[in-house]
XYZ file of N, CA and C in Angstrom:
648
model
N 106.057 117.924 74.593
C 105.665 118.024 75.822
C 105.797 119.563 76.193
N 104.721 120.046 76.569
C 104.888 121.544 76.953
C 105.759 121.751 78.404
N 106.160 122.991 78.723
C 106.886 123.046 80.197
C 106.121 122.602 81.467
N 104.761 123.133 81.250
C 104.124 122.976 82.439
C 104.009 121.391 82.461
N 103.586 120.543 81.678
C 103.391 119.160 81.633
C 104.775 118.450 81.994
N 105.859 119.026 81.557
C 107.300 118.378 81.928
C 107.345 118.479 83.376
N 107.248 119.849 83.895
C 107.307 120.045 85.452
C 106.698 119.250 86.248
N 105.258 118.983 85.597
C 104.168 118.082 86.481
C 104.644 116.614 86.727
N 105.385 116.313 85.490
C 105.770 114.804 85.373
C 106.931 114.594 86.425
N 107.931 115.643 86.302
C 108.996 115.441 87.250
C 108.613 115.551 88.706
N 107.638 116.460 88.960
C 107.015 116.927 90.556
C 106.345 115.286 90.933
N 105.747 114.912 89.822
C 105.126 113.398 90.218
C 105.768 112.604 90.562
N 107.005 112.340 89.678
C 107.940 111.180 89.798
C 108.783 111.590 91.238
N 108.880 112.555 91.535
C 109.778 112.926 92.752
C 108.784 112.512 94.116
N 107.402 112.795 94.067
C 106.760 112.279 94.753
C 106.538 110.890 95.078
N 106.526 110.358 94.014
C 106.633 108.800 93.971
C 107.925 108.088 94.555
N 108.837 108.999 94.321
C 110.300 108.583 95.003
C 110.162 108.455 96.228
N 109.811 109.701 96.940
C 109.513 110.133 98.193
C 108.752 109.086 99.042
N 107.638 108.816 98.521
C 106.742 107.735 99.024
C 107.375 106.458 99.185
N 108.088 105.872 98.188
C 108.636 104.751 98.128
C 109.759 104.768 99.286
N 110.488 105.699 99.370
C 111.579 105.894 100.465
C 110.994 105.854 101.969
N 110.100 106.598 101.997
C 109.400 106.764 103.292
C 108.665 105.349 103.769
N 108.110 104.605 102.943
C 107.684 103.265 103.092
C 108.678 102.364 103.425
N 109.979 102.447 102.746
C 111.155 101.542 102.944
C 111.512 101.980 104.387
N 111.640 102.937 104.874
C 112.098 103.602 105.962
C 111.282 103.093 107.285
N 110.023 103.310 106.940
C 108.911 102.716 108.044
C 108.756 101.433 108.223
N 108.875 100.480 107.046
C 109.028 99.192 107.042
C 110.116 98.586 107.695
N 111.296 99.202 107.498
C 112.368 98.623 107.948
C 112.549 98.948 109.572
N 111.814 100.059 110.076
C 111.793 100.463 111.289
C 110.717 99.535 112.079
N 109.608 99.252 111.448
C 108.666 98.321 112.120
C 109.175 96.851 112.080
N 109.830 96.225 111.066
C 110.444 95.044 111.533
C 110.980 94.862 112.725
N 112.094 96.021 112.930
C 113.072 95.971 114.059
C 112.244 95.864 115.441
N 111.262 96.884 115.482
C 110.638 97.129 116.668
C 109.496 95.901 116.815
N 108.791 95.397 115.797
C 107.687 94.157 115.866
C 108.748 93.099 116.420
N 110.031 92.886 115.993
C 111.046 91.789 116.131
C 111.254 91.741 117.692
N 111.546 93.036 118.097
C 112.048 93.214 119.568
C 110.990 93.163 120.820
N 109.703 94.167 120.274
C 108.558 94.235 121.319
C 107.264 93.543 121.062
N 107.420 92.683 119.733
C 106.266 91.873 119.716
C 104.866 92.748 119.164
N 103.945 92.074 118.526
C 102.847 92.946 118.275
C 102.287 93.959 119.484
N 102.066 93.314 120.541
C 101.411 93.978 121.600
C 102.108 95.034 122.199
N 103.441 94.668 122.150
C 104.580 95.953 122.907
C 104.713 97.023 121.882
N 104.571 96.513 120.717
C 105.179 97.936 119.723
C 103.847 99.025 119.546
N 104.237 100.152 119.331
C 103.442 101.196 119.199
C 104.002 102.037 118.054
N 102.836 102.789 117.311
C 103.207 103.351 116.219
C 104.317 104.686 116.654
N 104.104 104.917 117.829
C 105.068 105.959 118.283
C 106.409 105.344 118.354
N 106.728 104.254 118.775
C 108.009 103.661 118.768
C 108.483 103.502 117.268
N 107.585 102.925 116.732
C 108.088 102.832 114.905
C 108.370 104.314 114.554
N 107.663 105.204 114.628
C 107.868 106.432 114.381
C 109.315 106.864 114.697
N 109.615 106.697 115.982
C 110.846 107.263 116.706
C 111.881 106.296 115.945
N 111.860 105.212 115.872
C 112.871 104.529 115.065
C 113.220 104.709 113.856
N 111.863 105.356 113.019
C 112.301 105.632 111.637
C 112.602 107.025 111.503
N 112.486 107.972 112.464
C 112.894 109.291 112.396
C 111.780 109.973 111.750
N 110.674 109.659 111.945
C 109.599 110.330 111.084
C 108.655 110.840 112.175
N 107.724 112.015 111.848
C 106.613 112.089 112.623
C 105.671 111.154 112.819
N 104.899 110.805 113.856
C 104.002 109.706 113.590
C 102.775 109.824 112.820
N 102.370 111.257 112.227
C 101.128 111.365 111.547
C 101.885 110.661 109.965
N 103.004 110.559 109.782
C 103.622 110.263 108.650
C 103.315 108.522 108.650
N 103.467 107.803 109.584
C 102.889 106.516 109.684
C 101.514 106.198 109.183
N 100.491 107.009 110.079
C 99.218 106.858 109.739
C 98.978 107.502 108.314
N 99.640 108.443 107.511
C 99.518 108.633 106.107
C 99.535 107.226 105.299
N 100.684 106.340 105.475
C 100.831 105.456 104.795
C 100.186 104.059 105.357
N 100.094 103.836 106.600
C 99.201 102.641 107.285
C 98.578 103.191 108.468
N 97.001 102.961 108.039
C 96.034 103.371 109.002
C 96.319 103.108 110.369
N 96.724 101.718 110.650
C 96.591 101.048 111.903
C 97.783 100.315 111.933
N 98.180 100.061 113.291
C 99.214 99.187 113.559
C 99.140 97.888 113.008
N 98.022 97.293 113.051
C 97.674 96.014 112.411
C 97.915 96.106 110.792
N 97.581 97.157 110.313
C 97.812 96.964 108.630
C 99.300 97.075 108.738
N 100.137 97.945 109.212
C 101.461 97.893 109.276
C 102.318 96.637 109.307
N 101.546 95.823 110.580
C 102.154 94.372 111.021
C 101.902 93.391 109.759
N 100.865 93.643 109.211
C 100.404 92.602 108.209
C 101.311 92.950 106.875
N 101.762 94.290 106.841
C 102.387 94.142 105.510
C 103.991 93.879 105.679
N 104.470 94.052 107.075
C 105.615 93.567 107.326
C 105.842 91.927 107.087
N 104.881 91.235 107.652
C 104.723 89.666 107.678
C 104.459 89.349 106.289
N 103.606 90.136 105.417
C 103.252 89.707 103.884
C 104.824 90.048 103.216
N 105.507 90.923 103.262
C 106.672 91.230 102.655
C 107.774 90.175 102.919
N 108.001 89.801 104.222
C 108.897 88.509 104.421
C 108.492 87.347 103.754
N 107.053 87.075 104.007
C 106.491 85.930 103.316
C 106.880 85.756 101.717
N 106.573 86.927 101.104
C 106.883 86.995 99.816
C 108.215 86.940 99.150
N 108.988 87.428 100.226
C 110.390 87.086 99.710
C 110.735 85.592 99.772
N 110.332 84.927 100.783
C 110.455 83.471 101.009
C 109.810 82.789 99.894
N 108.739 83.249 99.044
C 108.044 82.524 98.305
C 108.923 82.666 96.967
N 109.542 83.889 96.630
C 110.372 84.122 95.692
C 111.618 83.199 95.760
N 111.855 82.709 96.971
C 113.171 81.915 97.247
C 112.777 80.564 96.617
N 111.566 80.262 96.648
C 111.181 78.691 96.429
C 110.926 78.429 94.942
N 111.125 79.915 94.239
C 111.056 79.491 92.614
C 111.778 78.357 92.072
N 113.017 78.137 92.956
C 113.990 77.175 92.420
C 113.123 75.807 92.327
N 112.007 75.591 93.058
C 111.473 74.420 93.271
C 110.658 74.084 91.983
N 110.284 75.063 91.172
C 109.268 75.214 90.160
C 110.017 74.185 88.888
N 110.950 74.653 88.545
C 111.705 74.071 87.281
C 112.926 73.311 87.394
N 113.351 73.161 88.694
C 114.566 72.291 88.729
C 114.343 70.941 88.319
N 115.350 70.284 87.625
C 115.254 68.959 87.530
C 115.207 67.873 88.337
N 115.790 68.294 89.581
C 115.921 67.388 90.705
C 116.075 68.113 92.176
N 116.065 67.455 93.297
C 116.256 67.962 94.509
C 117.699 68.730 94.755
N 118.710 68.309 94.018
C 120.018 68.814 94.042
C 119.906 70.119 93.638
N 119.241 70.401 92.600
C 119.278 71.832 91.866
C 118.108 72.493 92.852
N 116.975 71.918 92.952
C 115.773 72.561 93.733
C 116.061 72.901 94.943
N 116.385 71.769 95.798
C 116.418 71.935 97.312
C 117.578 72.880 97.708
N 118.806 72.480 96.919
C 120.087 73.049 97.127
C 119.930 74.766 96.890
N 119.158 75.289 95.849
C 119.092 76.551 95.581
C 118.291 77.212 96.675
N 117.251 76.508 97.028
C 116.212 77.063 98.301
C 117.042 77.220 99.429
N 118.018 76.456 99.867
C 118.630 76.571 100.968
C 119.519 77.720 100.818
N 120.289 77.792 99.822
C 121.094 79.057 99.690
C 120.216 80.185 99.579
N 119.260 80.306 99.007
C 118.311 81.615 98.985
C 117.741 81.650 100.408
N 117.230 80.708 101.182
C 116.859 81.017 102.406
C 117.851 81.555 103.546
N 118.757 80.844 103.224
C 120.088 81.389 104.385
C 120.303 82.822 103.949
N 120.334 83.235 102.540
C 120.856 84.661 102.458
C 119.760 85.566 102.995
N 118.574 85.256 102.993
C 117.484 85.960 103.504
C 117.545 86.154 104.804
N 117.846 85.016 105.674
C 118.151 85.004 106.994
C 119.182 86.123 107.382
N 120.122 86.356 106.466
C 121.151 87.192 106.790
C 120.858 88.609 106.495
N 120.071 88.897 105.351
C 119.772 90.012 104.838
C 118.260 90.762 105.726
N 117.315 89.962 106.328
C 116.199 89.977 106.681
C 116.051 89.453 108.026
N 116.855 89.504 109.124
C 116.895 88.831 110.324
C 115.503 89.295 110.934
N 115.192 90.399 111.115
C 114.078 91.085 111.846
C 112.662 90.541 111.311
N 112.535 90.274 110.088
C 111.361 89.892 109.562
C 111.123 88.449 109.692
N 112.068 87.675 109.908
C 112.293 86.241 110.372
C 111.753 86.275 111.690
N 112.213 87.111 112.618
C 111.803 87.019 113.652
C 110.440 87.416 114.101
N 109.648 88.369 113.396
C 108.459 88.782 113.660
C 107.656 87.389 113.203
N 107.688 86.941 112.196
C 107.010 85.907 111.592
C 107.178 84.634 112.730
N 108.361 84.382 113.469
C 108.566 83.311 114.209
C 107.768 83.503 115.530
N 107.878 84.896 116.046
C 106.955 85.259 117.048
C 106.020 85.206 117.010
N 105.150 85.657 115.695
C 103.738 85.629 115.562
C 103.180 83.880 115.611
N 103.988 83.187 114.963
C 103.459 81.850 114.924
C 103.413 81.079 116.334
N 104.547 81.449 117.113
C 104.708 80.807 118.299
C 103.540 81.352 119.399
N 103.027 82.497 119.068
C 101.979 82.868 119.743
C 100.576 82.566 119.375
N 100.717 81.768 118.463
C 99.416 81.043 117.824
C 98.728 81.988 116.736
N 99.692 82.740 116.309
C 99.222 83.371 114.986
C 97.851 84.295 115.085
N 97.652 85.222 116.130
C 96.587 85.938 116.276
C 96.286 86.771 115.344
N 97.294 87.520 114.745
C 96.915 88.482 113.657
C 96.839 87.914 112.090
N 97.607 86.784 112.086
C 98.035 86.424 110.485
C 97.278 84.655 110.510
N 96.728 84.349 111.388
C 95.903 82.902 111.046
C 95.219 82.765 109.756
N 94.601 83.774 109.353
C 94.104 83.525 107.855
C 95.126 83.224 106.820
N 96.153 84.038 107.040
C 97.300 83.995 106.154
C 97.830 82.367 106.149
N 97.783 81.995 107.277
C 98.457 80.558 107.414
C 97.497 79.470 106.551
N 96.298 79.672 106.716
C 95.337 78.829 106.465
C 94.782 78.954 104.890
N 95.576 79.899 104.218
C 95.375 80.142 102.884
C 96.528 80.136 102.134
N 97.272 81.130 102.321
C 98.262 81.246 101.204
C 99.513 80.374 101.571
N 99.859 80.363 102.786
C 100.937 79.183 103.339
C 100.507 77.574 103.133
N 99.316 77.522 103.187
C 98.917 76.098 103.089
C 99.113 75.687 101.475
N 98.616 76.693 100.515
C 98.683 76.606 99.227
C 99.974 76.422 98.736
N 100.813 77.247 99.464
C 102.307 77.243 98.896
C 102.895 75.954 99.282
N 102.632 75.328 100.812
C 103.267 74.135 101.243
C 102.583 73.030 100.273
N 101.458 73.076 100.025
C 101.100 71.844 99.176
C 101.618 71.680 97.694
N 101.832 72.976 97.123
C 102.766 72.838 95.778
C 104.212 72.187 95.950
N 104.595 72.851 96.981
C 106.027 72.224 97.312
C 106.168 70.932 97.530
N 105.240 70.373 98.503
C 104.961 68.838 98.610
C 104.813 67.955 97.371
N 104.201 68.623 96.381
C 104.124 68.049 94.948
C 105.294 68.143 94.240
N 105.992 68.931 94.564
C 107.496 68.912 93.645
C 108.298 67.907 94.280
N 108.256 67.868 95.621
C 109.258 66.866 96.341
C 108.771 65.435 96.086
N 107.547 65.348 96.199
C 106.838 63.729 95.873
C 107.477 63.341 94.572
N 107.303 64.434 93.554
C 107.383 63.890 92.082
C 109.019 63.440 92.197
N 109.990 64.189 92.656
C 111.214 63.679 92.889
C 111.508 62.329 93.372
N 110.680 62.172 94.548
C 110.684 60.791 95.081
C 110.131 59.820 94.110
N 109.333 60.242 93.547
C 108.442 59.124 92.329
C 109.562 58.689 91.298
N 110.348 59.836 91.077
C 111.303 59.488 89.900
C 112.470 59.015 90.581
N 112.555 58.631 91.639
C 113.767 57.991 92.268
C 115.019 58.874 92.381
N 114.846 59.933 92.381
C 115.836 61.079 92.634
C 116.397 61.124 94.273
N 115.231 60.905 94.813
C 115.956 61.197 96.312
C 115.017 60.043 97.258
N 115.381 59.772 98.455
C 114.665 58.811 99.489
C 113.289 59.161 99.812
N 112.583 58.280 100.003
C 111.092 58.402 100.321
C 110.793 58.862 101.597
N 111.249 59.921 101.676
C 111.088 60.873 103.025
C 109.624 61.474 102.899
N 109.291 61.913 103.884
C 107.733 62.483 104.054
C 108.112 64.162 103.786
N 107.444 64.780 102.599
C 107.741 65.960 101.939
C 107.550 67.079 103.019
N 106.413 66.637 103.837
C 106.182 67.937 104.682
C 107.015 68.112 105.753
N 107.571 67.020 106.384
C 108.675 67.151 107.471
C 110.006 67.289 106.829
N 110.270 67.395 105.829
C 111.390 67.981 105.111
C 111.313 69.522 104.800
N 110.169 69.719 104.697
C 109.994 71.233 104.479
C 110.305 71.925 105.660
N 109.673 71.185 106.873
C 109.851 71.627 108.379
C 111.238 71.927 108.569
N 112.029 70.713 108.291
C 113.403 70.946 108.456
C 114.215 71.932 107.857
N 113.738 72.151 106.927
C 114.333 73.145 105.876
C 114.194 74.767 106.616
N 112.978 74.776 106.893
C 112.473 76.032 107.488
C 113.232 76.358 108.694
N 113.285 75.245 109.607
C 113.931 75.430 110.927
C 115.558 75.726 110.777
N 116.221 74.907 109.992
C 117.555 75.141 109.761
C 117.950 76.543 109.070
N 117.337 76.651 108.105
C 117.715 78.152 107.432
C 117.157 79.056 108.080
N 116.138 79.100 109.050
C 115.819 80.366 109.692
C 116.359 80.633 111.225
N 117.010 79.467 111.518
C 117.805 79.428 112.433
C 118.764 80.520 112.712
N 119.420 80.777 111.614
C 120.408 81.896 111.479
C 120.120 83.197 111.603
N 118.730 83.493 111.537
C 118.073 84.725 111.812
C 117.393 84.732 113.149
N 116.355 83.618 113.356
C 115.758 83.620 114.851
C 116.610 83.538 115.939
N 117.897 82.708 115.754
C 118.806 82.818 116.928
C 120.186 83.392 116.642
N 119.964 84.370 115.610
C 121.186 85.072 115.246
C 122.194 85.426 116.561
N 121.579 85.998 117.655
C 122.371 86.329 118.896
C 123.222 85.128 119.221
N 122.579 83.937 119.245
C 123.107 82.794 119.699
C 124.266 82.222 118.958
N 123.932 82.500 117.546
C 124.908 82.171 116.590
C 126.347 82.954 116.809
N 126.100 84.241 116.936
C 127.339 85.347 117.061
C 128.017 85.039 118.454
N 127.287 84.658 119.650
C 127.728 84.347 120.739
C 128.945 83.368 120.683
N 128.397 82.227 119.809
C 129.074 81.093 119.628
C 130.420 81.287 118.670
N 130.255 82.533 118.073
C 131.299 82.902 116.928
C 132.076 83.926 117.623
N 132.530 83.692 119.039
C 133.215 84.710 119.690
C 132.725 86.225 119.673
N 131.327 86.263 119.687
C 130.616 87.233 119.770
C 130.641 88.244 118.417
N 131.009 87.673 117.296
C 131.170 88.479 116.127
C 130.249 87.926 115.002
N 129.534 88.711 114.145
C 128.890 88.276 113.034
C 129.313 87.277 112.037
N 128.734 86.329 111.473
C 129.463 85.485 110.696
C 130.146 86.364 109.544
N 131.325 85.842 108.928
C 131.927 86.701 107.754
C 131.410 86.309 106.635
N 131.554 86.783 105.378
C 131.195 86.257 104.063
C 131.605 84.925 103.987
N 132.928 84.581 104.270
C 133.494 83.167 104.363
C 132.696 82.179 105.123
N 132.147 82.520 106.562
C 131.585 81.783 107.039
C 130.342 81.255 106.633
N 129.513 82.295 106.200
C 128.206 82.301 105.476
C 128.270 81.193 104.370
N 129.130 81.238 103.735
C 129.358 80.352 102.204
C 129.594 79.099 103.240
N 130.357 78.714 103.950
C 130.612 77.584 104.725
C 129.528 76.891 105.309
N 128.643 77.608 105.961
C 127.447 77.330 106.435
C 126.523 76.789 105.739
N 126.170 77.681 104.469
C 125.320 77.073 103.628
C 125.713 75.754 102.928
N 127.169 75.598 102.412
C 127.629 74.388 101.954
C 127.363 73.426 102.923
N 127.540 73.634 104.202
C 127.466 72.371 105.386
C 125.916 71.882 105.485
N 124.916 72.869 105.451
C 123.605 72.480 105.493
C 123.208 72.161 104.349
N 123.450 72.306 102.914
C 123.288 71.776 101.784
C 123.804 70.118 101.716
N 125.084 70.073 102.198
C 125.610 68.491 102.282
C 124.921 67.876 103.120
N 124.761 68.480 104.332
C 124.030 67.579 105.401
C 122.469 67.010 104.987
N 121.693 67.945 104.547
C 120.387 67.471 104.221
C 120.333 66.716 102.902
N 121.052 67.164 101.759
C 120.839 66.550 100.549
C 121.373 64.987 100.863
N 122.462 64.757 101.507
C 123.067 63.461 101.747
C 121.872 62.863 102.663
N 121.466 63.446 103.600
C 120.304 62.791 104.372
C 118.965 62.214 103.557
N 118.872 62.893 102.582
C 117.775 62.403 101.662
C 118.021 61.595 100.628
N 119.434 61.288 100.696
C 119.918 60.204 99.432
C 120.277 60.842 98.339
N 120.696 62.128 98.480
C 121.107 62.630 97.021
C 122.466 62.675 96.937
N 123.425 62.127 96.264
C 124.761 62.018 96.262
C 125.479 62.833 95.376
N 126.923 63.200 95.418
C 127.420 63.951 94.382
C 127.656 63.210 93.199
C-alpha cells in the first residue's frame, strides 16, 4: 500500500469514528429531550443544545425531528428484541423468562430515557410509530407467545394466557425506568445500588416464576 492510500484509509477511518461518536451523542441527547418534553415539545435546537453540537450537525445526520425520533424508538426496541433472545433456545420458562427479566431490568437501568420515550408515545396513541406497533411489535409478540405456549403444552408452567404474561413482564421490568423517580424517592431519594438491583431482579423473578407454577 502506497503512502497516499494509507493516509486516505486512516482519514476515512477517523471520519467514520467521528460520525459514530456524533450519532451516539445526538441520540443520547435526543432520548433525554424526547423523554422529558415529548415529541411535540422537543425541538431540534433543544436537542442540539443538549448534545453540545450546532443544530446544522443534527440535520446532517437526521433530516427531520421525526427521523431522529423514530431512530430513538427503533434503537430502544432493538435492544428489547435482543433481550428476548433468551426465549428462542431456552429449554423452559425458568431459563427463558428468568433471563428475559434480568435483561429487561438491566436495560431499564442503562436506558431509562429510551423506555420513557416509548411509554409516552404509546400512552398518546402512538401517533408517530403506530405502523411499528402493527408490524414489528405484533410479529415479535406472536413469536414469544408461541414459545410460552410451547412450555405450557410441555407441562413446564401453568396454563396462563401468554399475552397477559408478556404484558406483566413489560410493565414490571419497565417500571424501574418509567417510574424511576418514584423508585428513587421511595429509596430515600437515592438511586438503587448494585446490590439493590440484584435483589430487585431476584425478587421479580421469584414472584413471577412461582406465580406461573415454576418451582425451584
